[in-house]
Short mmCIF file of C-alpha atoms in Angstrom, two decimals:
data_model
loop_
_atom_site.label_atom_id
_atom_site.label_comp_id
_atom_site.label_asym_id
_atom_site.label_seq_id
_atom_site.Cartn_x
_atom_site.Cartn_y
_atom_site.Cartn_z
CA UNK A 24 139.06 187.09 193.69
CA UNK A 25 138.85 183.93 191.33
CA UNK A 26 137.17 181.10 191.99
CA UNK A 27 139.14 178.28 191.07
CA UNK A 28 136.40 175.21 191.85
CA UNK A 29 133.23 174.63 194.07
CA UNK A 30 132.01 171.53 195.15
CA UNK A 31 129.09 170.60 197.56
CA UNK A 32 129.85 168.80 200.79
CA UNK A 33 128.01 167.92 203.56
CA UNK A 34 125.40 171.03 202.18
CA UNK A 35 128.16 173.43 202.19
CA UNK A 36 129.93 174.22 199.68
CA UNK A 37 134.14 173.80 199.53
CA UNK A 38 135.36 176.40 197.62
CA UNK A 39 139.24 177.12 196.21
CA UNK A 40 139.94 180.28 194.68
CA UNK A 41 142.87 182.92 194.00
CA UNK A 42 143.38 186.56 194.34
CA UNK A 43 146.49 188.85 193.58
CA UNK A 44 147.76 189.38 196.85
CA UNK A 45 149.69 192.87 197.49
CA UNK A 46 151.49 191.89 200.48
CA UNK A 47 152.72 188.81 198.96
CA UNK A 48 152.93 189.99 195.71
CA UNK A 49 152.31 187.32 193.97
CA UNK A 50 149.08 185.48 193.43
CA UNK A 51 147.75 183.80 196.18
CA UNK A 52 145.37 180.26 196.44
CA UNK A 53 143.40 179.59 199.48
CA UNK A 54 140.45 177.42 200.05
CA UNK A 55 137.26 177.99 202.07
CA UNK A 56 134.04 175.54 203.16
CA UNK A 57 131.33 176.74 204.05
CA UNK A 58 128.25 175.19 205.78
CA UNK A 59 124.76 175.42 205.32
CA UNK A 60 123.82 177.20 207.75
CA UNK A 61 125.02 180.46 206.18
CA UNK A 62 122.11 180.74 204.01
CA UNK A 63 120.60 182.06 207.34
CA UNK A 64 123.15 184.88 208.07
CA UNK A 65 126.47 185.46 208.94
CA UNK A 66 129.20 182.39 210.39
CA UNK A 67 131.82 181.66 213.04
CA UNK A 68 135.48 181.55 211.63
CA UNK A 69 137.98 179.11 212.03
CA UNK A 70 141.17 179.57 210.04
CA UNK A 71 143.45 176.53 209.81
CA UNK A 72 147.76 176.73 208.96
CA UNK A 73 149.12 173.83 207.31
CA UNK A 74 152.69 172.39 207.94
CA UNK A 75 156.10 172.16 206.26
CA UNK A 76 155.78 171.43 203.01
CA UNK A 77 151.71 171.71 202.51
CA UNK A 78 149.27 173.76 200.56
CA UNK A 79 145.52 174.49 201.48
CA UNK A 80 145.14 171.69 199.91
CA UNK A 81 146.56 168.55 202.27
CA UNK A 82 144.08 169.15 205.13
CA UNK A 83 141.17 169.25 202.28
CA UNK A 84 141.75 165.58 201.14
CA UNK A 85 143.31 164.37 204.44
CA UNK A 86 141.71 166.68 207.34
CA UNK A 87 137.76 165.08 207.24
CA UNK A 88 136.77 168.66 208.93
CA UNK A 89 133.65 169.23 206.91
CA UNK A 90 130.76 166.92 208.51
CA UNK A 91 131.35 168.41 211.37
CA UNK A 92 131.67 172.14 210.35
CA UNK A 93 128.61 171.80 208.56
CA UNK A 94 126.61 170.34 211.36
CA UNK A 95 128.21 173.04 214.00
CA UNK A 96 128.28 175.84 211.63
CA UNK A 97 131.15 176.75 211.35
CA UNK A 98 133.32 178.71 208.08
CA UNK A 99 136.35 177.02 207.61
CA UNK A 100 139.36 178.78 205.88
CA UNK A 101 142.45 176.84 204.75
CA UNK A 102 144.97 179.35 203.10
CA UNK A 103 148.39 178.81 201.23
CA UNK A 104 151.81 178.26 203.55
CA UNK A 105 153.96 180.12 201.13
CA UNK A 106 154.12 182.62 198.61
CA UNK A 107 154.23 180.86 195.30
CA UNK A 108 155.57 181.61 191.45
CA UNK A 109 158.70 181.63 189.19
CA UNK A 110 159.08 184.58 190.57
CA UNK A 111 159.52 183.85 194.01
CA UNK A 112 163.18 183.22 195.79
CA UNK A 113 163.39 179.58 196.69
CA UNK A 114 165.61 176.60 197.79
CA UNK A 115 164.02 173.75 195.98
CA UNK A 116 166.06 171.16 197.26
CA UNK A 117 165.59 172.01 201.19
CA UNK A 118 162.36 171.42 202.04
CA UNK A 119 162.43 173.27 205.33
CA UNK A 120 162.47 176.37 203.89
CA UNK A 121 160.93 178.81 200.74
CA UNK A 122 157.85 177.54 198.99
CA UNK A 123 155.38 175.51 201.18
CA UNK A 124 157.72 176.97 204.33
CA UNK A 125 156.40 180.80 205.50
CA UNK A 126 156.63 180.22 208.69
CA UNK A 127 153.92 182.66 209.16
CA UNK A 128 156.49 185.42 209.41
CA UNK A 129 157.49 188.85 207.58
CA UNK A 130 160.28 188.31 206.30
CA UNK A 131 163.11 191.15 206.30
CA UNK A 132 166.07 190.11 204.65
CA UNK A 133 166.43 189.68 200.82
CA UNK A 134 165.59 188.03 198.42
CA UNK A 135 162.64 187.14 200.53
CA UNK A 136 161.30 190.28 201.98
CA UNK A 137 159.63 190.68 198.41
CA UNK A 138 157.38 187.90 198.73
CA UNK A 139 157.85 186.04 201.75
CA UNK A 140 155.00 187.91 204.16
CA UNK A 141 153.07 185.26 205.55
CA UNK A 142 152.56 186.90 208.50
CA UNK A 143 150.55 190.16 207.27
CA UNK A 144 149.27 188.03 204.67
CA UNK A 145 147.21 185.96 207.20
CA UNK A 146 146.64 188.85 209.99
CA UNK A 147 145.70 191.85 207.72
CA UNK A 148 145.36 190.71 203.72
CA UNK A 149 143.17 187.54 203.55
CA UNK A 150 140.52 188.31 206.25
CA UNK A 151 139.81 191.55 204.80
CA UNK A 152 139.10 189.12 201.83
CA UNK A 153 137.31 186.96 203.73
CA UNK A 154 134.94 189.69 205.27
CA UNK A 155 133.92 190.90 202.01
CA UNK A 156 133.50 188.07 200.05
CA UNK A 157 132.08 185.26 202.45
CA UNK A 158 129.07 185.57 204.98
CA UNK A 159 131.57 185.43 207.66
CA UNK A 160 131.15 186.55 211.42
CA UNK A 161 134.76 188.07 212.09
CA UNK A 162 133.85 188.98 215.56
CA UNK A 163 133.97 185.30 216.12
CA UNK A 164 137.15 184.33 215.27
CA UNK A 165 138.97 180.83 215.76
CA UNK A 166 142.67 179.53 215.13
CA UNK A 167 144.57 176.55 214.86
CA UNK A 168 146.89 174.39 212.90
CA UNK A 169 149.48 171.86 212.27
CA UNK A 170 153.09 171.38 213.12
CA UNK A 171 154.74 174.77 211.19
CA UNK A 172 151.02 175.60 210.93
CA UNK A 173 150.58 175.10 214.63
CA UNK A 174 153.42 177.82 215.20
CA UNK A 175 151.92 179.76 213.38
CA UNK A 176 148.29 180.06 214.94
CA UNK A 177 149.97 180.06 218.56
CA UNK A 178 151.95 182.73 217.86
CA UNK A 179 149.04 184.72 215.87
CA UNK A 180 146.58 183.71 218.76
CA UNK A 181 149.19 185.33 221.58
CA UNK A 182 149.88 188.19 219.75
CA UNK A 183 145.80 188.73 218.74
CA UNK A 184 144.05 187.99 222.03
CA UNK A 185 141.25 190.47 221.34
CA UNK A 186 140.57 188.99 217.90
CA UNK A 187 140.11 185.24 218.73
CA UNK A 188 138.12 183.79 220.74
CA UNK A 189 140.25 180.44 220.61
CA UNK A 190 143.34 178.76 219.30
CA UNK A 191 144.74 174.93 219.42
CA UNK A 192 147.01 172.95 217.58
CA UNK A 193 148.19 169.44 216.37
CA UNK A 194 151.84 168.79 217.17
CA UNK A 195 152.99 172.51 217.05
CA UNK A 196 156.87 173.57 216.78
CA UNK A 197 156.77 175.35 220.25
CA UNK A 198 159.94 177.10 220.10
CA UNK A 199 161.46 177.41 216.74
CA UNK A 200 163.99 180.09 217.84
CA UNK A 201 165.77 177.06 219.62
CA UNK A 202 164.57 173.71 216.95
CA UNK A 203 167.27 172.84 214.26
CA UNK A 204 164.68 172.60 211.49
CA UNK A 205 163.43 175.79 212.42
CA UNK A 206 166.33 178.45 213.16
CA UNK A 207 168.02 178.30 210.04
CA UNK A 208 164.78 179.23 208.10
CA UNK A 209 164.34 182.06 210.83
CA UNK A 210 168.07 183.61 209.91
CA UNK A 211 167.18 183.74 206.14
CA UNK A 212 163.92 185.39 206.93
CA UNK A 213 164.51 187.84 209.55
CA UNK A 214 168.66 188.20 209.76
CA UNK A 215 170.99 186.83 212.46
CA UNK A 216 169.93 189.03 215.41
CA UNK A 217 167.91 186.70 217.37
CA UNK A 218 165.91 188.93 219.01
CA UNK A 219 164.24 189.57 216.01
CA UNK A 220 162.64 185.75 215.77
CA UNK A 221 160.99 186.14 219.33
CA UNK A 222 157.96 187.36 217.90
CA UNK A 223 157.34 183.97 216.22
CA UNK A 224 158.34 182.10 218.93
CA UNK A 225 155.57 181.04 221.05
CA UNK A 226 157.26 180.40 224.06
CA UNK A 227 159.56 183.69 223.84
CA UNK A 228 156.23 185.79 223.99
CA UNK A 229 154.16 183.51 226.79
CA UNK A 230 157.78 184.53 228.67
CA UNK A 231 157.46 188.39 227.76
CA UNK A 232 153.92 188.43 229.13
CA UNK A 233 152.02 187.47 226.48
CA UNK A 234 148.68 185.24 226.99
CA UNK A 235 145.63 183.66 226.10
CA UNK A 236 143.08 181.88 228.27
CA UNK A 237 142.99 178.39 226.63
CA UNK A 238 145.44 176.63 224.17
CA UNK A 239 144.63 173.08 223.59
CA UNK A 240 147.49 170.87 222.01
CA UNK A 241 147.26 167.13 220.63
CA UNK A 242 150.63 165.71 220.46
CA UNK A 243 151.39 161.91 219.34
CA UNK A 244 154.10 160.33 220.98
CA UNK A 245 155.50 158.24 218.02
CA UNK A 246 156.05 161.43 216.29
CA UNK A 247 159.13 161.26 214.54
CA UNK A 248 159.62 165.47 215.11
CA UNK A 249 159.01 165.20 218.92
CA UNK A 250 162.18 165.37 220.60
CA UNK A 251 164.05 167.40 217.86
CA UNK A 252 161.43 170.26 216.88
CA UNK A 253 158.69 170.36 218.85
CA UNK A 254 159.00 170.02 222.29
CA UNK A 255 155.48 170.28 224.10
CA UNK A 256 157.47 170.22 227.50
CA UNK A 257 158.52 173.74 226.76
CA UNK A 258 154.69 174.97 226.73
CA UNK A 259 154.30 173.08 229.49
CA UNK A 260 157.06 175.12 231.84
CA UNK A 261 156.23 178.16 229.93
CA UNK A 262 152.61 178.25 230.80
CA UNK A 263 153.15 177.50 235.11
CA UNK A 264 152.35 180.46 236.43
CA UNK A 265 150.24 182.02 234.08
CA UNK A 266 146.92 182.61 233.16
CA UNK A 267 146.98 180.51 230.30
CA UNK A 268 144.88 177.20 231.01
CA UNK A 269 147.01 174.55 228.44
CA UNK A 270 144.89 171.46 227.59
CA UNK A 271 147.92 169.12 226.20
CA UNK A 272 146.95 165.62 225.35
CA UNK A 273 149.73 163.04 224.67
CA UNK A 274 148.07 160.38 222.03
CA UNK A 275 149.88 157.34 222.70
CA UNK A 276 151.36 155.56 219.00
CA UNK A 277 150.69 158.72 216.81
CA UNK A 278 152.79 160.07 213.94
CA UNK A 279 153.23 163.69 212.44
CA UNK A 280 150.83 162.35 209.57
CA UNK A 281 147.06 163.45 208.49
CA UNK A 282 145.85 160.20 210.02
CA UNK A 283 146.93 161.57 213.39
CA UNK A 284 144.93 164.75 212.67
CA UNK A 285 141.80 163.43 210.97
CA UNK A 286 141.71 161.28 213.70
CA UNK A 287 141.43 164.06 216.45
CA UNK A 288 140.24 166.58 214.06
CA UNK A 289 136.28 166.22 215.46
CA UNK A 290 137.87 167.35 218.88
CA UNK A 291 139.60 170.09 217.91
CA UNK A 292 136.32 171.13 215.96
CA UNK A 293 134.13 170.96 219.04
CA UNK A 294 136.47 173.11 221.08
CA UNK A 295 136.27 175.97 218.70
CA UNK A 296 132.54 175.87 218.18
CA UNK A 297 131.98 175.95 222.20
CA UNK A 298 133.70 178.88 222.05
CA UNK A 299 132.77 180.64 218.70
CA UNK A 300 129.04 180.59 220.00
#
């Protein structure tokens, strides 16, 4: 591992660094902040996914989530949506897809099964990393994100039950088997049989018996993305008759933008911490 910068904050510290990552084969940049409590011992984890087009670095200058984290506690990791590189197959005029768009999946079908492992990269790879290099508490594990990032932590969350001990999201794509900005990026990764993208689709797996006790979604209604890609409804009908308890709060005026999330971000925070310990 490399670190990249350090900077104190709140008396934490907000790190960036790099590492060689074999999954993704390629190198890999993530960031991590961490409070000052951890000069005492070991920390609560809470992993955030960025969006479409993002790095770890958007919800660093935009997110405002260290005052809090270092007053609750809490490590707070921020990795990379994408493999990056010359190396690395892209499409760098569509910007729904390739660099800065993993979708947090493992991709299958070439020329992106080389690099494009998002998936394994953020389950197995980088908290192995994170165990052994920060003072970090991985039986206390927290997820959530933002729109493609949002995705992302759902699914991870559902499929992971036993690993976190809570998940929410800011204006998630709910379904991206069925959301025209989504599916086409799903047929390059994983190939045209559809049953293949259900286990990145969060409500495919709530419908295939998948669960997890709590999901709490913030959603603004002026979001330009809401009717076309992501669809809160669909949680909604997934989650009746279930034991998963959804928390979905409409914020009346609010965009897809960082000043939506900063603005709830304190929330979001405080859920995770009540149930980090």
């Amino acid at each position: 591992m490399k670190t990249l910068s350090t900077s104190l904050s709140h008396g934490g510290v907000q790190g960036v660094y790099s590492h060689a990552s074999e999954t993704c084969n390629c190198e890999m940049t993530f960031a991590v902040f961490v409070p000052p409590q951890a000069k005492d011992g070991k920390l609560p984890v809470l992993w955030y996914l960025s969006g479409l087009t993002c790095t770890h670095q958007n919800v660093m200058d935009k997110g405002e989530y260290r005052k809090l984290a270092a007053e609750l506690g809490v490590i707070v990791v921020c990795p990379d949506t994408s493999p990056r590189g010359e190396d690395v197959a892209d499409e760098p005029d569509n910007w729904q897809f390739g660099k800065g768009a993993g979708f947090y999946v493992d991709a299958t079908q070439e020329p992106y099964a080389k690099h494009y492992k998002m998936y394994s990269y953020i389950t197995e790879e980088l908290p192995a990393l994170i165990a052994k290099e920060f003072p970090a508490d991985m039986d206390r594990q927290g997820i959530f994100g933002h729109s493609m990032g949002g995705h992302g932590a759902l699914t991870i969350a559902l499929k992971h039950p036993e690993r976190f001990k809570s998940v929410s999201a800011f204006a998630p794509i709910f379904e991206p088997s069925t959301a025209g900005w989504s599916r086409p990026a799903l047929e390059k990764y994983l190939g045209a049989d559809e049953a293949s993208w259900r286990p990145y689709d969060t409500v495919a797996l709530i419908r295939e018996g998948k669960s997890f006790p709590e999901i709490l979604i913030d959603q603004g209604t002026a979001d330009s993305f809401l009717d076309e890609g992501l669809r809160p409804w669909l949680l909604e009908e997934a989650v009746k008759g279930t034991q998963t308890k959804l928390t979905l709060n409409m914020r009346e005026g609010y965009d897809h933008s960082y000043y939506f999330i900063s603005t709830f971000m304190d929330d979001h925070l405080r859920w995770h911490a009540a149930r980090l310990g």
